[in-house]
Coordinates of C-alpha atoms and ligand atoms in Angstrom, one line a residue:
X1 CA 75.9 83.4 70.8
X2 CA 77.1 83.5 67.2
X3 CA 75.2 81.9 64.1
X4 CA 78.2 79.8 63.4
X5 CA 78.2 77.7 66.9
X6 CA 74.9 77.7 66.7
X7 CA 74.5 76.3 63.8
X8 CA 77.7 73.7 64.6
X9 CA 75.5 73.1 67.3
X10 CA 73.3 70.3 66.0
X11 CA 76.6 68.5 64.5
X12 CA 78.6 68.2 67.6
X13 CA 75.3 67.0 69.4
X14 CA 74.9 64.2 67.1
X15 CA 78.6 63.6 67.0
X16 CA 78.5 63.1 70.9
X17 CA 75.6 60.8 70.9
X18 CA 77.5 58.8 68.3
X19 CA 80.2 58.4 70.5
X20 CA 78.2 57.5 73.5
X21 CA 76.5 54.8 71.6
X22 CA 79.5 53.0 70.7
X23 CA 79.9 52.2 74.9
X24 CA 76.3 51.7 74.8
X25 CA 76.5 49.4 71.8
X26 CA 79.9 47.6 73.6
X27 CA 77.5 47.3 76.7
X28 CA 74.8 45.5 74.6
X29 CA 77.4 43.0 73.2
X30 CA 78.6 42.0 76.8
X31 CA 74.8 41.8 77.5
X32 CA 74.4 39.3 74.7
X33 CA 77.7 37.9 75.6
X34 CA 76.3 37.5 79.5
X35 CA 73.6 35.4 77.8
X36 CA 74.8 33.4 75.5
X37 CA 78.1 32.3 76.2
X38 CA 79.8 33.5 79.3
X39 CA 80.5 30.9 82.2
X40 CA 78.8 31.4 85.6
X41 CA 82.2 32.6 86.9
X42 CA 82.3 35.6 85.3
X43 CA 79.0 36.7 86.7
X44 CA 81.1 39.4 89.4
X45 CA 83.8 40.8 86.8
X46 CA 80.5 41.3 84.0
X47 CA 78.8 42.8 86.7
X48 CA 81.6 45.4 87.2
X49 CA 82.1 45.9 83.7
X50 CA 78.1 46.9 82.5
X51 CA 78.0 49.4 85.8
X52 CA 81.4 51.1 84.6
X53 CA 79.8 51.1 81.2
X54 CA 75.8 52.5 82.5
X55 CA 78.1 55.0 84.4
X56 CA 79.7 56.1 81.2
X57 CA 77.1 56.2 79.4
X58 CA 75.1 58.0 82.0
X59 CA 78.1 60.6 82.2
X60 CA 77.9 61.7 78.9
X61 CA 74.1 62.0 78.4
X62 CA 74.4 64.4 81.2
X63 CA 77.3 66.3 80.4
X64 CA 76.7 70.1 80.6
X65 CA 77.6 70.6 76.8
X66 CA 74.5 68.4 76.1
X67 CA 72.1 70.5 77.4
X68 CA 73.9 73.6 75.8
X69 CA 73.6 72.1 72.9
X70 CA 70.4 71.1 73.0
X71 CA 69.2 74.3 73.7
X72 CA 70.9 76.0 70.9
X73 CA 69.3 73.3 68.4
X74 CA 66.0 74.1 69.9
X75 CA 66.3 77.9 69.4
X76 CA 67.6 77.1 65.7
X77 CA 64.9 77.8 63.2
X78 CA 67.4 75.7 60.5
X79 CA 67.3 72.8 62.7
X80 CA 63.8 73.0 63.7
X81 CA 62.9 73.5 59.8
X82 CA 64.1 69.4 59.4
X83 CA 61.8 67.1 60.0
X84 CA 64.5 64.8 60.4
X85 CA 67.0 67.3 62.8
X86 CA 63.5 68.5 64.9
X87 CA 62.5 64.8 65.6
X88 CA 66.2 64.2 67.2
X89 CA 66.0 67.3 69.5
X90 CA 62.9 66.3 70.5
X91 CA 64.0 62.9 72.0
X92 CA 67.1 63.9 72.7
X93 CA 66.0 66.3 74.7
X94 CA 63.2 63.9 76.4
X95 CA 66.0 61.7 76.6
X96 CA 68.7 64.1 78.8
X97 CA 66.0 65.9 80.7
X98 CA 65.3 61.9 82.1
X99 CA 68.8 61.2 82.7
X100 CA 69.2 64.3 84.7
X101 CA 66.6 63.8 87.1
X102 CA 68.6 60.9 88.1
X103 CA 72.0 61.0 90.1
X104 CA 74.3 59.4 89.3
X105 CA 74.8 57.3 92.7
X106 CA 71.3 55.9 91.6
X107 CA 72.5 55.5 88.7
X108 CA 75.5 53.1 89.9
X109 CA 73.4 51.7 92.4
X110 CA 70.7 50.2 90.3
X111 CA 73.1 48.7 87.9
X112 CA 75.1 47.1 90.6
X113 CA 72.3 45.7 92.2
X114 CA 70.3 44.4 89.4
X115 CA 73.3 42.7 87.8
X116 CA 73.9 41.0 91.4
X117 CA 70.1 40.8 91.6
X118 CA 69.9 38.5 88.1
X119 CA 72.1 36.0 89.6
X120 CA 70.5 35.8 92.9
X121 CA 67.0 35.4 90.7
X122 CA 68.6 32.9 88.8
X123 CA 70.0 30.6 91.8
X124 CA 66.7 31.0 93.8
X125 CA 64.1 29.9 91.0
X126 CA 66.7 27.0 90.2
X127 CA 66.2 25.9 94.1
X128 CA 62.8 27.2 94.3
X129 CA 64.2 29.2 97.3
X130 CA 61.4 32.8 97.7
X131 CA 62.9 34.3 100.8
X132 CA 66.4 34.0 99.5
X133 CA 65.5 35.9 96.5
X134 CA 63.1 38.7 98.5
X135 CA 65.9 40.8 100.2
X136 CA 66.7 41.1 96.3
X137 CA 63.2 42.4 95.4
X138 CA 62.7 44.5 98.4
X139 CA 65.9 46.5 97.4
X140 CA 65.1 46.6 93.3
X141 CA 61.3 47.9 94.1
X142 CA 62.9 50.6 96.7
X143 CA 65.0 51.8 94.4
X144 CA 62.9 51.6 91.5
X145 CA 60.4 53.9 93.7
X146 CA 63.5 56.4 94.1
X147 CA 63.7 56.3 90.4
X148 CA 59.9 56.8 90.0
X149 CA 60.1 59.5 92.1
X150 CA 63.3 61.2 90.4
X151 CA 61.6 60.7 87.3
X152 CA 58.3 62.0 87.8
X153 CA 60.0 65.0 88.9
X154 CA 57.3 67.2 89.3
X155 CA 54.5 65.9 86.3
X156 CA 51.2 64.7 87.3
X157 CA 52.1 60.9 86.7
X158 CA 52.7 58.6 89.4
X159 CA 56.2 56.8 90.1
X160 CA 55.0 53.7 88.2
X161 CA 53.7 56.1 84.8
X162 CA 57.5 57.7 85.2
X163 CA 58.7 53.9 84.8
X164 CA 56.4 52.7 82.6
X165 CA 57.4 55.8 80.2
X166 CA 61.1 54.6 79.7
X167 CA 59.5 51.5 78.2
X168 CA 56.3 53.0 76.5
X169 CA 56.9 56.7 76.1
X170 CA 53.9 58.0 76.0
X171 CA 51.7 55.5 78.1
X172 CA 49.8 55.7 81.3
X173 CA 48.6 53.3 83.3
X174 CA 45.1 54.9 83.6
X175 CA 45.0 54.8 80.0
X176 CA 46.6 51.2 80.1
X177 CA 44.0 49.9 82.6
X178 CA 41.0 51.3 80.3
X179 CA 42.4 49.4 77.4
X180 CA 43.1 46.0 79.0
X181 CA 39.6 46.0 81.1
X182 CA 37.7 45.9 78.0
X183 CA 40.3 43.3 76.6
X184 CA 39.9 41.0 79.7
X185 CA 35.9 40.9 79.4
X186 CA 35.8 39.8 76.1
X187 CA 38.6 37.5 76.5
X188 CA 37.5 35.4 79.5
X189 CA 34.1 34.5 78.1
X190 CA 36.0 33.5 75.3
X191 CA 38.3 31.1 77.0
X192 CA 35.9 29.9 78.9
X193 CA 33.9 28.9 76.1
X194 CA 36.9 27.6 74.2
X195 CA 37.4 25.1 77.3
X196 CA 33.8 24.1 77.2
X197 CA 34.0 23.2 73.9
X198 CA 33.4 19.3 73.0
X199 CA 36.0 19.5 70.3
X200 CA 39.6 20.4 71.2
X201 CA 42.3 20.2 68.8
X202 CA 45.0 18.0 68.4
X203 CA 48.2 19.3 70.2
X204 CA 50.5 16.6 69.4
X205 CA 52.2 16.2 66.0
X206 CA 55.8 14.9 66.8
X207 CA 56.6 11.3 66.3
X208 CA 60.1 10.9 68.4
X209 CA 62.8 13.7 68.8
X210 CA 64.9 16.1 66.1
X211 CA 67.9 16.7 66.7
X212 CA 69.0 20.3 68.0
X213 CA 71.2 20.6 64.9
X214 CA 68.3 19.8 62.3
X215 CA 66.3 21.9 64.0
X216 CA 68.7 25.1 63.8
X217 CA 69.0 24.6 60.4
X218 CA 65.3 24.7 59.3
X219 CA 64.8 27.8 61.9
X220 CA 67.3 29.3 60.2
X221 CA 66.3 28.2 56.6
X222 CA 62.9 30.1 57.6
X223 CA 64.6 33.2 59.1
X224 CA 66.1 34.0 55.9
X225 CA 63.0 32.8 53.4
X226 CA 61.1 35.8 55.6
X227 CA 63.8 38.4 55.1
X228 CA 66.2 38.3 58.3
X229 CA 69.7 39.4 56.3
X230 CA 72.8 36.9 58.4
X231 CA 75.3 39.2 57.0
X232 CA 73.7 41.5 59.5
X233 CA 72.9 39.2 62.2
X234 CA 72.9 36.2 63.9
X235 CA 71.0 33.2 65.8
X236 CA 72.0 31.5 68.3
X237 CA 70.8 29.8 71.4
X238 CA 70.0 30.9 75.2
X239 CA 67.6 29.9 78.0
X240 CA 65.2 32.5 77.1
X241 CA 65.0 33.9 73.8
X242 CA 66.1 37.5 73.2
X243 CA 66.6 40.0 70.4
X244 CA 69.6 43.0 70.8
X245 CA 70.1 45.0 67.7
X246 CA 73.7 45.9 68.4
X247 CA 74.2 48.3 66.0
X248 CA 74.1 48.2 62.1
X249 CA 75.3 45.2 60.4
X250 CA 74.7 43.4 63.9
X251 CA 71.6 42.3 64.8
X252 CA 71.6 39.5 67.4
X253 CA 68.6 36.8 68.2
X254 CA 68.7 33.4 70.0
X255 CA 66.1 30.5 70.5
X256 CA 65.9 27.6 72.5
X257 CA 65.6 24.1 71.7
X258 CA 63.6 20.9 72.9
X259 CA 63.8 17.8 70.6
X260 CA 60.8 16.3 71.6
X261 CA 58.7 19.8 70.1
X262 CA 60.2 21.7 67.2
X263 CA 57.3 23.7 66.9
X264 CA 57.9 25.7 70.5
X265 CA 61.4 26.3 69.1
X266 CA 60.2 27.5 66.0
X267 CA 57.8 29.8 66.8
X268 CA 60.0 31.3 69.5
X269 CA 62.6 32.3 66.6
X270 CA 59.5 33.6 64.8
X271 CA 59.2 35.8 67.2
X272 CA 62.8 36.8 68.0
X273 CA 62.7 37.3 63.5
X274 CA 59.7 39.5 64.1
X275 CA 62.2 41.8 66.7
X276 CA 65.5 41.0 64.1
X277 CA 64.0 42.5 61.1
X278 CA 62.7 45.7 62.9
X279 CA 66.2 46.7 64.2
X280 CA 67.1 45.5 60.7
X281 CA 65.0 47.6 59.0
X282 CA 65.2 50.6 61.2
X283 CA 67.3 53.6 59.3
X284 CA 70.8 52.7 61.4
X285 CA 73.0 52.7 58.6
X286 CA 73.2 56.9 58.1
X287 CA 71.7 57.7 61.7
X288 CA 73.6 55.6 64.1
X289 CA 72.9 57.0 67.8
X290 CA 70.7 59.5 66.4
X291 CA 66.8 58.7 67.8
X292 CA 65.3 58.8 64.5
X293 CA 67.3 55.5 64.1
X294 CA 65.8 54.1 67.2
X295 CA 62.5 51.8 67.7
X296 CA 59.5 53.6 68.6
X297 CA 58.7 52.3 71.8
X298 CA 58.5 48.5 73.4
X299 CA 55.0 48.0 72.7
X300 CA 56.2 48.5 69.1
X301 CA 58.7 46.5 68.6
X302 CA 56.5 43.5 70.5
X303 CA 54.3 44.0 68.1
X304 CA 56.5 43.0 65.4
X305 CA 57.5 39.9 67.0
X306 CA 54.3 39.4 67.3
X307 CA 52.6 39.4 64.0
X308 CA 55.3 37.2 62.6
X309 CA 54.8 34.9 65.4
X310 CA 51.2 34.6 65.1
X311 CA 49.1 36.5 62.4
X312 CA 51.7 34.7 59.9
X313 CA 53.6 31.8 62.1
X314 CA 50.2 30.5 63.4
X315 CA 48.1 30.7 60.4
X316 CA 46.9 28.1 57.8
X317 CA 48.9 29.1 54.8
X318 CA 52.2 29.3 56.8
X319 CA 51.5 25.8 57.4
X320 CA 50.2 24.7 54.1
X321 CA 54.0 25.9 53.3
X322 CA 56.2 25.1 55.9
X323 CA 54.5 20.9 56.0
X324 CA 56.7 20.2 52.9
X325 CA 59.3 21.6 53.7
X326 CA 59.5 20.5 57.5
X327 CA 59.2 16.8 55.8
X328 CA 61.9 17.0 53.6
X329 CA 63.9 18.6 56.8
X330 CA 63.0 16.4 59.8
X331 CA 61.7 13.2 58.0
X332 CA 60.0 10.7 60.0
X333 CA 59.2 12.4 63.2
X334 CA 57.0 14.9 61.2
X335 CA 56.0 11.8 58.6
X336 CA 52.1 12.2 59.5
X337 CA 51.7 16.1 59.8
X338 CA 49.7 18.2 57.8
X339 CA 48.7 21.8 57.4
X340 CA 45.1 21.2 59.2
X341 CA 47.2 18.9 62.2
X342 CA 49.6 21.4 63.0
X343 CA 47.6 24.8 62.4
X344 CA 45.4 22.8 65.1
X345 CA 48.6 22.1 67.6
X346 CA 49.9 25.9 67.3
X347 CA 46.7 27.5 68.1
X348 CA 45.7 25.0 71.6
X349 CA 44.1 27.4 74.3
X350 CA 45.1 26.0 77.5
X351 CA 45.6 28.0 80.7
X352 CA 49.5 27.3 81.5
X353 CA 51.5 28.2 84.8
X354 CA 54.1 29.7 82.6
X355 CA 54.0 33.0 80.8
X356 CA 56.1 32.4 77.6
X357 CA 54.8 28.9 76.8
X358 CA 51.2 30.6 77.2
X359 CA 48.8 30.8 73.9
X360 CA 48.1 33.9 72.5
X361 CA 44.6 34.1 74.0
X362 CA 45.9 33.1 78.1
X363 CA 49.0 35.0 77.6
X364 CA 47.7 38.7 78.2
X365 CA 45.9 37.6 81.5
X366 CA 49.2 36.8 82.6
X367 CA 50.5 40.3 81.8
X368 CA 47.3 42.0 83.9
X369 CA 48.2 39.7 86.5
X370 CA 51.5 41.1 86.8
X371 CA 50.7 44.6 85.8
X372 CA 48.5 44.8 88.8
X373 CA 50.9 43.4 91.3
X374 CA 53.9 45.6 90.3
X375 CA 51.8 47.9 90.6
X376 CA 50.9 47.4 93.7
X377 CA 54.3 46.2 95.1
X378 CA 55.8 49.7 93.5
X379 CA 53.1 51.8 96.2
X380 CA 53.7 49.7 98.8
X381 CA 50.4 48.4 98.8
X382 CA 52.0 44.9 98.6
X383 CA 54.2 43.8 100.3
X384 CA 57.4 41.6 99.2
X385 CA 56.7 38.8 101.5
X386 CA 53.1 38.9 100.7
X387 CA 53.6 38.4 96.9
X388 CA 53.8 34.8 96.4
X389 CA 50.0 34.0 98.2
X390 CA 49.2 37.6 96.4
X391 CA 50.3 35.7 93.2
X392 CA 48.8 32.6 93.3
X393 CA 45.2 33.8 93.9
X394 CA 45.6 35.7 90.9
X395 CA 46.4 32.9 88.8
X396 CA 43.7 30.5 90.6
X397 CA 40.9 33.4 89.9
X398 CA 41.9 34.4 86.5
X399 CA 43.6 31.0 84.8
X400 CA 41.9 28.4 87.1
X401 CA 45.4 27.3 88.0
X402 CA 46.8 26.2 91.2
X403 CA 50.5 27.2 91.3
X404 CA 52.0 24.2 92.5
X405 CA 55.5 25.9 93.6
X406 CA 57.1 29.7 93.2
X407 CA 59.7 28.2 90.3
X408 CA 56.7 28.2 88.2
X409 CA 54.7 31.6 90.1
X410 CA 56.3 34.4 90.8
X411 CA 60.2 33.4 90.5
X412 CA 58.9 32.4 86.8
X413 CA 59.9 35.9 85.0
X414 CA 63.5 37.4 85.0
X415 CA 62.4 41.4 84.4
X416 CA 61.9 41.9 88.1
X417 CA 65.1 41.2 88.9
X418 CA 66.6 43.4 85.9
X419 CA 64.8 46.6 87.9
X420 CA 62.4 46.2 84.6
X421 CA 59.3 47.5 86.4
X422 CA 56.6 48.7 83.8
X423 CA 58.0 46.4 81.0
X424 CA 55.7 43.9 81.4
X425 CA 52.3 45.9 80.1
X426 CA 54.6 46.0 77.1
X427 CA 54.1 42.8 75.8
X428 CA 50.3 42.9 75.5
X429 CA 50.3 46.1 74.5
X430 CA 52.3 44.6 71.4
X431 CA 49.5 41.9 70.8
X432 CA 47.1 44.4 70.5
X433 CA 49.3 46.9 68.3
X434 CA 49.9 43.5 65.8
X435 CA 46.6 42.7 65.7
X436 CA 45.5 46.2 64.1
X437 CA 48.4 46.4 61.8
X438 CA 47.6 42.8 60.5
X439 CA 44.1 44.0 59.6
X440 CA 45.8 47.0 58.4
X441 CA 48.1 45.1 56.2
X442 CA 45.3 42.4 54.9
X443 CA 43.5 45.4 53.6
X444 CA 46.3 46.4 51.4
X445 CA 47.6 43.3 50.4
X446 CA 44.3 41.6 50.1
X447 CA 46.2 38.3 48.5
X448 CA 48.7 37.8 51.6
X449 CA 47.0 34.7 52.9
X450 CA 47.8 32.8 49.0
X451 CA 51.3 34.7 49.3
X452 CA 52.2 33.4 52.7
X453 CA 50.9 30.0 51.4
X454 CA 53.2 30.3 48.6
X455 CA 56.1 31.1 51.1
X456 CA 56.3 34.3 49.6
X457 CA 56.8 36.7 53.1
X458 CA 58.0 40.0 50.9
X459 CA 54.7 42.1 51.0
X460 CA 54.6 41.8 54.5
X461 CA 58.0 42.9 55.4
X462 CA 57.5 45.7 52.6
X463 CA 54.8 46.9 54.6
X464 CA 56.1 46.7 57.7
X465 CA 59.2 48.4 56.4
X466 CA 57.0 51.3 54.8
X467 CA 55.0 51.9 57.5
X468 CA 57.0 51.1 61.3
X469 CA 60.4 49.9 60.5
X470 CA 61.8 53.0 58.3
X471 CA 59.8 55.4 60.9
X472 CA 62.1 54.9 63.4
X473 CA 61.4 57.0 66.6
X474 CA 59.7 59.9 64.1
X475 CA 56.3 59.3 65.8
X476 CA 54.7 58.3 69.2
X477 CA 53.4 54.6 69.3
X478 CA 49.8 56.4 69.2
X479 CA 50.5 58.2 66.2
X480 CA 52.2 55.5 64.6
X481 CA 49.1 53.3 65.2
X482 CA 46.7 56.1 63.7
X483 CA 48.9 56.8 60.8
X484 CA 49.3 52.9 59.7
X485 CA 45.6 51.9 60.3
X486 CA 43.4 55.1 60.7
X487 CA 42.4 54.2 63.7
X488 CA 43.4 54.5 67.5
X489 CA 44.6 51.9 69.4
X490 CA 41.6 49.3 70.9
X491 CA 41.3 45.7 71.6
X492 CA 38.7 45.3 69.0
X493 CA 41.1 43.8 66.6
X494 CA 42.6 41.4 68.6
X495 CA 39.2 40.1 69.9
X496 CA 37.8 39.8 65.9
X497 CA 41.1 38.0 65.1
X498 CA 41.3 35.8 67.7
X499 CA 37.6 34.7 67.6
X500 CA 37.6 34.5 63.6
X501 CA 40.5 31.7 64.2
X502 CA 40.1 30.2 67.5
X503 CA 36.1 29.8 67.5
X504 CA 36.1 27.3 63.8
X505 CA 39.4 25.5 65.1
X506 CA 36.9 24.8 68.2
X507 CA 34.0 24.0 66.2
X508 CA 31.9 26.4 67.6
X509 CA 29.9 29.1 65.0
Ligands
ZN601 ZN1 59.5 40.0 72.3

């Protein structure tokens, strides 16, 4: 090989990648699109369209030239000399040697199916129907085992870690089941104590209904006071909440509304801010398609939903700030709340059947629960039919809660259906990530509780911008963690932050 195609090597890799982002960007808009806006008869023709597009897509990471490529870069001392160009080998690489250990007919297959399979999940936990949702599950699981399998290709991991690593490059569940053990004994003492207490707070602080276009407006009027840029994005509403950062200059979030409780739709778009201002703040602009450009992993970008959610939407200053101006947006339904009331009402423990209207303290033994029982379901230890009694005893020995139908138990979550197996784990992982950057960040901004009280959100973000979002994919999640807060990843921080607000709200010491 020459020096000169060597060296043009790097270019046309990057230049291909660019190109295959634009169908994987137009896939993400009909995604969005699938969500927000299109009518239930177009469920077949969308189908079609997303598995022509994951073909695509698929296609070119594979292509023969890739690997050629990729393999020049890596031989390239020039290349490997960026920091920048050796980071994008690195995951490029880690990308293509994934998508070739998967055919292509899997490939088409598990797109098809899942797309087909949404719908069927959708009609099932509207009629509360199991078993005509379970021949739907049985095929996802088998062929997310085949893709386990073809991605494990011949590493130590099992078919699950090979899953779980699309989603949390890096993780294990060994590793994974360390971490949330030692969560899960400090956390169920403490909501068992929480329920014992003789003081509860007040949870409700509404007076009538506000009106779905009031509400937009002040979610919207809060978006942008943290940082969110709507030249670059948008909000609008869905069934469940979501974040897609398209591309640059398009980052797209949704909420939901109920009138009766502004608050749930308000800290849902917290959250979906927390996701918006990450792909916002991720370095798109001059690296579009190029991994540097990319989040880290899942667990990351949950934890940015996350702090904004809660370590700022859930504390007492962001209350102290918002009570004013929720009263001069709503008026009379909100007449009697204060700071105090509503910092109470946010921050309720109580065990729910539903995952995402679960507190911050419940929410992650929902996550085990269903961490275990993919788990389980994935090596066959569990079988489909068995997984709605497997289910409920989970949730009467863990949450106290009897599941009164499958709607609200195992039909509850969509990821299943989407072939996301080893997503879930995700989500705590993300409450436990936010919880150590907060302390992180209190340390260096020791004044951020009088800024947020001041509605002054631009430390944060600066921090956040300093030390996740402008990273992009350059690190691992666990080197991320270590190099923002000196410390490896535990639970320790959640536990001290959750007990250092839940336990006075509760009146206990
Ligand atoms: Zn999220």
């Amino acid at each position: 090989m020459s020096e000169p195609i060597r060296s043009g090597a790097y270019a046309s890799l990057l230049a291909h990648l660019r190109e295959t982002y634009l169908f994987a960007t137009s896939a993400s808009v009909l995604g969005w699109d699938q969500e927000t806006t299109m009518p239930p008869g177009g469920a077949q023709l969308r189908a079609e369209q997303l598995a022509a597009l994951s073909t695509l897509v698929h296609e070119r990471h594979v292509s023969p030239e890739v690997g050629e490529w990729i393999a020049w870069c890596e031989a390239d001392p020039v290349v490997q000399g960026d920091p920048t160009a050796a980071v994008n080998v690195r995951e490029i690489r880690r990308e293509y040697d994934r998508q070739v250990r998967l055919p292509g007919s899997l490939v088409r297959e598990l797109a098809q199916t899942t797309a087909l399979a949404q719908q069927a999940w959708r009609d099932a936990r509207e009629r509360n129907d199991f078993d005509a949702f379970a021949p739907w599950l049985e095929k996802v699981f088998a062929l997310g085992r085949a893709q386990g399998e073809c991605l494990r290709g011949d590493s130590a991991g099992t078919p699950y870690d090979a899953l779980l690593d699309v989603y949390e490059p890096g993780a294990r569940a060994a590793d994974l089941e360390k971490v949330f053990g030692e969560l899960r004994a400090e956390l169920a003492p403490l909501i068992a104590e929480l329920s014992a207490s003789g003081r509860q707070p007040d949870g409700g602080v509404q007076r009538g209904s506000i009106p779905v276009a009031q509400q937009a407006a002040f979610n919207r009027f809060v978006a942008e006071r943290i940082g969110f840029d709507f030249n670059a994005g948008r909000l609008d509403t869905s069934a469940h909440p979501f974040c897609e950062g398209i591309g640059p200059g398009d980052t797209r979030m949704t909420t939901r509304y109920r009138e009766e409780n502004f608050a749930d739709s308000l800290s849902s778009m917290m959250h979906e801010v927390g996701h918006g201002l990450y792909e916002q703040g991720l370095p798109k602009a001059e690296n579009f398609g190029a991994p540097i450009a990319q989040a880290a992993t899942l667990g990351i970008h949950e934890s940015q939903s996350r702090l904004w959610e809660n370590m700022v939407g859930r504390s007492r200053p962001f209350w102290e700030w918002a009570v004013p101006e929720l009263r001069r947006a709503f008026g009379a339904p909100v007449a009697e709340a204060t700071p105090s009331v509503l910092y109470g009402a946010v921050n309720l423990v109580r065990p729910n059947l539903i995952r995402v209207d679960s507190d911050e303290a419940t929410y992650n033994l929902h996550i085990m629960l269903r961490f275990d029982i993919e788990r389980a379901m994935l090596a066959g230890d569990l079988r489909i039919a068995d997984l709605p009694g497997s289910w409920n005893e989970r949730m009467r020995q863990d949450l106290r809660l009897e599941v009164p139908d499958d709607r609200r138990g195992c039909l509850q979550d969509i990821h299943w259906s989407m072939g996301a197996i080893g997503y879930f784990p995700t989500y705590t992982l993300g409450n436990l990530f936010a919880a150590q950057l907060w302390e992180a960040l209190s340390g260096d901004v020791p004044d951020v509780e009088d800024r947020i009280a001041r509605g002054d959100f631009s430390a944060i973000l600066e921090w956040l911008r300093a030390n996740i979002h402008r990273q992009g994919r350059r690190y691992s999640a666990a080197e991320l963690c270590q190099r923002a807060t000196g410390a490896e990843l535990s639970a320790a921080p959640f536990m001290r932050y959750l007990r250092g607000k839940l336990r006075p709200l509760y009146g206990m010491p």
